[in-house]
Tab-separated table of C-alpha atoms in Angstrom:
chain	number	residue	atom	x	y	z
A	120	MET	CA	0.000	0.000	0.000
A	121	ALA	CA	2.867	2.279	0.621
A	122	THR	CA	4.072	1.747	-2.901
A	123	GLU	CA	0.711	2.682	-4.385
A	124	THR	CA	0.552	5.972	-2.471
A	125	HIS	CA	4.071	6.784	-3.472
A	126	SER	CA	3.483	6.105	-7.157
A	127	ALA	CA	0.262	8.248	-7.159
A	128	ALA	CA	2.244	11.158	-5.752
A	129	ASP	CA	4.911	10.691	-8.428
A	130	ALA	CA	2.256	10.651	-11.152
A	131	ALA	CA	0.700	13.892	-9.854
A	132	ALA	CA	4.075	15.556	-9.706
A	133	ALA	CA	4.850	14.513	-13.247
A	134	GLY	CA	1.490	15.976	-14.435
A	135	PRO	CA	0.998	19.412	-16.056
A	136	GLY	CA	0.545	21.333	-12.724
A	137	MET	CA	-1.706	24.412	-12.520
A	138	PRO	CA	-4.063	24.730	-15.483
A	139	GLN	CA	-3.392	28.491	-15.791
A	140	LEU	CA	0.255	27.732	-16.481
A	141	ASP	CA	-0.498	25.123	-19.113
A	142	PHE	CA	0.677	26.566	-22.456
A	143	SER	CA	-1.887	24.555	-24.362
A	144	THR	CA	-4.772	26.669	-22.851
A	145	TRP	CA	-3.200	30.111	-23.108
A	146	GLY	CA	-4.994	31.126	-26.264
A	147	ASN	CA	-8.320	30.314	-24.742
A	148	GLN	CA	-7.370	32.166	-21.510
A	149	ILE	CA	-6.225	35.269	-23.400
A	150	PHE	CA	-9.496	35.325	-25.377
A	151	TRP	CA	-11.586	35.268	-22.195
A	152	LEU	CA	-9.295	37.804	-20.547
A	153	VAL	CA	-9.699	40.229	-23.467
A	154	LEU	CA	-13.468	39.577	-23.557
A	155	ALA	CA	-13.735	40.255	-19.782
A	156	LEU	CA	-11.659	43.454	-20.084
A	157	ILE	CA	-13.786	44.700	-23.008
A	158	ALA	CA	-17.002	43.932	-21.101
A	159	THR	CA	-15.633	45.680	-18.017
A	160	TYR	CA	-14.553	48.661	-20.129
A	161	LEU	CA	-17.948	48.914	-21.823
A	162	ILE	CA	-19.840	48.646	-18.526
A	163	LEU	CA	-17.613	51.247	-16.881
A	164	SER	CA	-17.588	53.653	-19.843
A	165	ARG	CA	-21.340	53.388	-20.601
A	166	VAL	CA	-22.823	53.056	-17.103
A	167	ALA	CA	-20.531	53.703	-14.138
A	168	LEU	CA	-18.263	56.487	-15.403
A	169	PRO	CA	-21.123	58.694	-16.699
A	170	ARG	CA	-22.854	58.359	-13.354
A	171	ILE	CA	-19.652	59.150	-11.485
A	172	GLY	CA	-19.037	62.093	-13.843
A	173	ALA	CA	-22.575	63.360	-13.270
A	174	VAL	CA	-22.157	63.074	-9.513
A	175	LEU	CA	-18.808	64.898	-9.682
A	176	ALA	CA	-20.283	67.615	-11.917
A	177	GLU	CA	-23.259	67.971	-9.581
A	178	ARG	CA	-20.939	68.234	-6.583
A	179	GLN	CA	-18.794	70.809	-8.374
A	180	GLY	CA	-21.923	72.799	-9.278
A	181	THR	CA	-23.189	72.602	-5.700
A	182	ILE	CA	-19.817	73.687	-4.366
A	183	THR	CA	-19.662	76.575	-6.849
A	184	ASN	CA	-23.227	77.637	-6.002
A	185	ASP	CA	-22.533	77.365	-2.269
A	186	ILE	CA	-19.386	79.482	-2.616
A	187	ALA	CA	-21.307	82.100	-4.610
A	188	ALA	CA	-24.118	82.063	-2.048
A	189	ALA	CA	-21.580	82.382	0.771
A	190	GLU	CA	-19.977	85.378	-0.964
A	191	ASP	CA	-23.425	86.963	-1.434
A	192	LEU	CA	-24.251	86.345	2.222
A	193	LYS	CA	-20.883	87.766	3.241
A	194	ALA	CA	-21.558	90.907	1.201
A	195	LYS	CA	-25.030	91.187	2.724
A	196	ALA	CA	-23.556	90.700	6.196
A	197	ILE	CA	-21.043	93.477	5.551
A	198	GLU	CA	-23.858	95.737	4.325
A	199	ALA	CA	-25.988	94.822	7.331
A	200	GLU	CA	-23.076	95.540	9.668
A	201	ALA	CA	-22.522	98.922	8.026
A	202	ALA	CA	-26.257	99.695	8.304
A	203	TYR	CA	-26.219	98.585	11.947
A	204	ASP	CA	-23.202	100.792	12.701
A	205	LYS	CA	-24.861	103.754	10.974
A	206	ALA	CA	-28.125	103.151	12.856
A	207	LEU	CA	-26.184	102.883	16.104
A	208	LEU	CA	-24.386	106.179	15.437
A	209	ASP	CA	-27.690	107.826	14.471
A	210	ALA	CA	-29.334	106.498	17.621
A	211	ARG	CA	-26.488	107.792	19.782
A	212	ALA	CA	-26.671	111.206	18.108
A	213	GLU	CA	-30.446	111.272	18.576
A	214	ALA	CA	-30.069	110.273	22.231
A	215	GLN	CA	-27.530	113.058	22.779
A	216	ARG	CA	-29.835	115.541	21.070
A	217	ILE	CA	-32.757	114.417	23.244
A	218	VAL	CA	-30.608	114.727	26.377
A	219	ALA	CA	-29.459	118.213	25.335
A	220	ASP	CA	-33.059	119.264	24.604
A	221	ALA	CA	-34.215	117.866	27.945
A	222	LYS	CA	-31.390	119.682	29.768
A	223	ALA	CA	-32.262	122.926	28.001
A	224	GLU	CA	-35.958	122.509	28.826
A	225	ILE	CA	-35.192	121.671	32.454
A	226	GLN	CA	-32.823	124.655	32.682
A	227	ALA	CA	-35.516	126.929	31.203
A	228	ASP	CA	-38.083	125.622	33.697
A	229	LEU	CA	-35.532	126.034	36.484
A	230	ASP	CA	-34.762	129.602	35.399
A	231	VAL	CA	-38.482	130.434	35.369
A	232	ALA	CA	-38.942	128.851	38.809
A	233	ILE	CA	-35.867	130.683	40.170
A	234	SER	CA	-37.065	134.050	38.814
A	235	LYS	CA	-40.541	133.390	40.247
A	236	ALA	CA	-39.027	132.434	43.602
A	237	ASP	CA	-36.769	135.524	43.498
A	238	ALA	CA	-39.821	137.714	42.809
A	239	GLU	CA	-41.721	136.093	45.687
A	240	ILE	CA	-38.713	136.510	47.978
A	241	ALA	CA	-38.340	140.159	46.944
A	242	ALA	CA	-42.054	140.775	47.556
A	243	LYS	CA	-41.884	139.059	50.956
A	244	ALA	CA	-38.701	140.981	51.803
A	245	ALA	CA	-40.445	144.252	50.896
A	246	GLU	CA	-43.435	143.259	53.008
A	247	SER	CA	-41.115	142.292	55.857
A	248	ALA	CA	-39.201	145.569	55.566
A	249	LYS	CA	-42.470	147.484	55.637
A	250	ALA	CA	-43.678	145.448	58.619
A	251	ILE	CA	-40.334	146.002	60.371
A	252	SER	CA	-40.507	149.758	59.742
A	253	GLU	CA	-44.092	149.796	61.023
A	254	ILE	CA	-43.041	147.805	64.089
A	255	ARG	CA	-40.083	150.134	64.591
A	256	ALA	CA	-42.329	153.173	64.266
A	257	SER	CA	-44.910	151.756	66.640
A	258	ALA	CA	-42.152	150.642	69.017
A	259	LEU	CA	-40.752	154.183	69.012
A	260	GLU	CA	-44.187	155.565	69.784
A	261	ASN	CA	-44.652	152.977	72.530
A	262	VAL	CA	-41.247	153.856	73.963
A	263	LYS	CA	-42.251	157.548	73.993
A	264	VAL	CA	-45.504	156.745	75.779
A	265	VAL	CA	-43.752	154.514	78.321
A	266	ALA	CA	-40.971	157.097	78.765
A	267	LYS	CA	-43.539	159.870	79.370
A	268	ASP	CA	-45.489	157.754	81.860
A	269	THR	CA	-42.336	156.682	83.631
A	270	THR	CA	-40.999	160.242	83.750
A	271	LYS	CA	-44.278	161.519	85.235
A	272	GLU	CA	-44.220	158.773	87.849
A	273	ILE	CA	-40.561	159.390	88.741
A	274	VAL	CA	-41.108	163.139	89.022
A	275	ALA	CA	-44.220	162.535	91.108
A	276	ALA	CA	-42.331	160.064	93.325
A	277	MET	CA	-39.617	162.615	93.964
A	278	GLY	CA	-42.177	165.081	95.058
A	279	GLY	CA	-42.158	167.297	92.045
A	280	LYS	CA	-44.883	168.255	89.732
A	281	ALA	CA	-44.387	168.192	85.942
A	282	ASP	CA	-46.926	169.031	83.343
A	283	ALA	CA	-47.457	166.874	80.283
A	284	LYS	CA	-46.003	169.423	77.897
A	285	THR	CA	-42.714	169.667	79.746
A	286	VAL	CA	-42.392	165.895	80.071
A	287	THR	CA	-43.116	165.420	76.351
A	288	ALA	CA	-40.520	168.047	75.408
A	289	ALA	CA	-37.914	166.467	77.686
A	290	VAL	CA	-38.552	162.887	76.373
A	291	THR	CA	-38.527	164.055	72.751
A	292	ALA	CA	-35.239	165.944	73.251
A	293	ARG	CA	-33.643	162.958	74.915
A	294	MET	CA	-34.796	160.524	72.180
A	295	LYS	CA	-33.398	162.746	69.431
A	296	GLY	CA	-30.038	162.572	70.754
């Protein structure tokens, strides 16, 4: 049995080997190789490559459109920023104008109120001065009356007799200076 196994292995080794390397089938193999390459080429060139080309063209168009849209949006953003800055400056100027107008109006109202208060103070001061002069005048008269009465009483207490005319003349002379 060992000899049979050994002779089968020798027969296989003496055989042609791999069929791809057998020179008797190369013509047939080359034919099928060329036919497979042509079929692959036709399938790729007629079906796959046009689809891939269309996808690439569509992507390129989308990219180009997106870049153009981005540039348009960038330009609009720059315009919007410029408009925003201008509106902000206008708003600040308007706010400053409103503040200045309000200050001027408040100052005008304050000036009117101050002049009115000054007029009231001047009127009250005049009234007070008049009242003070009246009080001073009445106080002077009261002092004269009290001085006359006191003088009469003092003269009477000392045992003398003074008439009203003499006492009045003496008090008036003394009050003058």
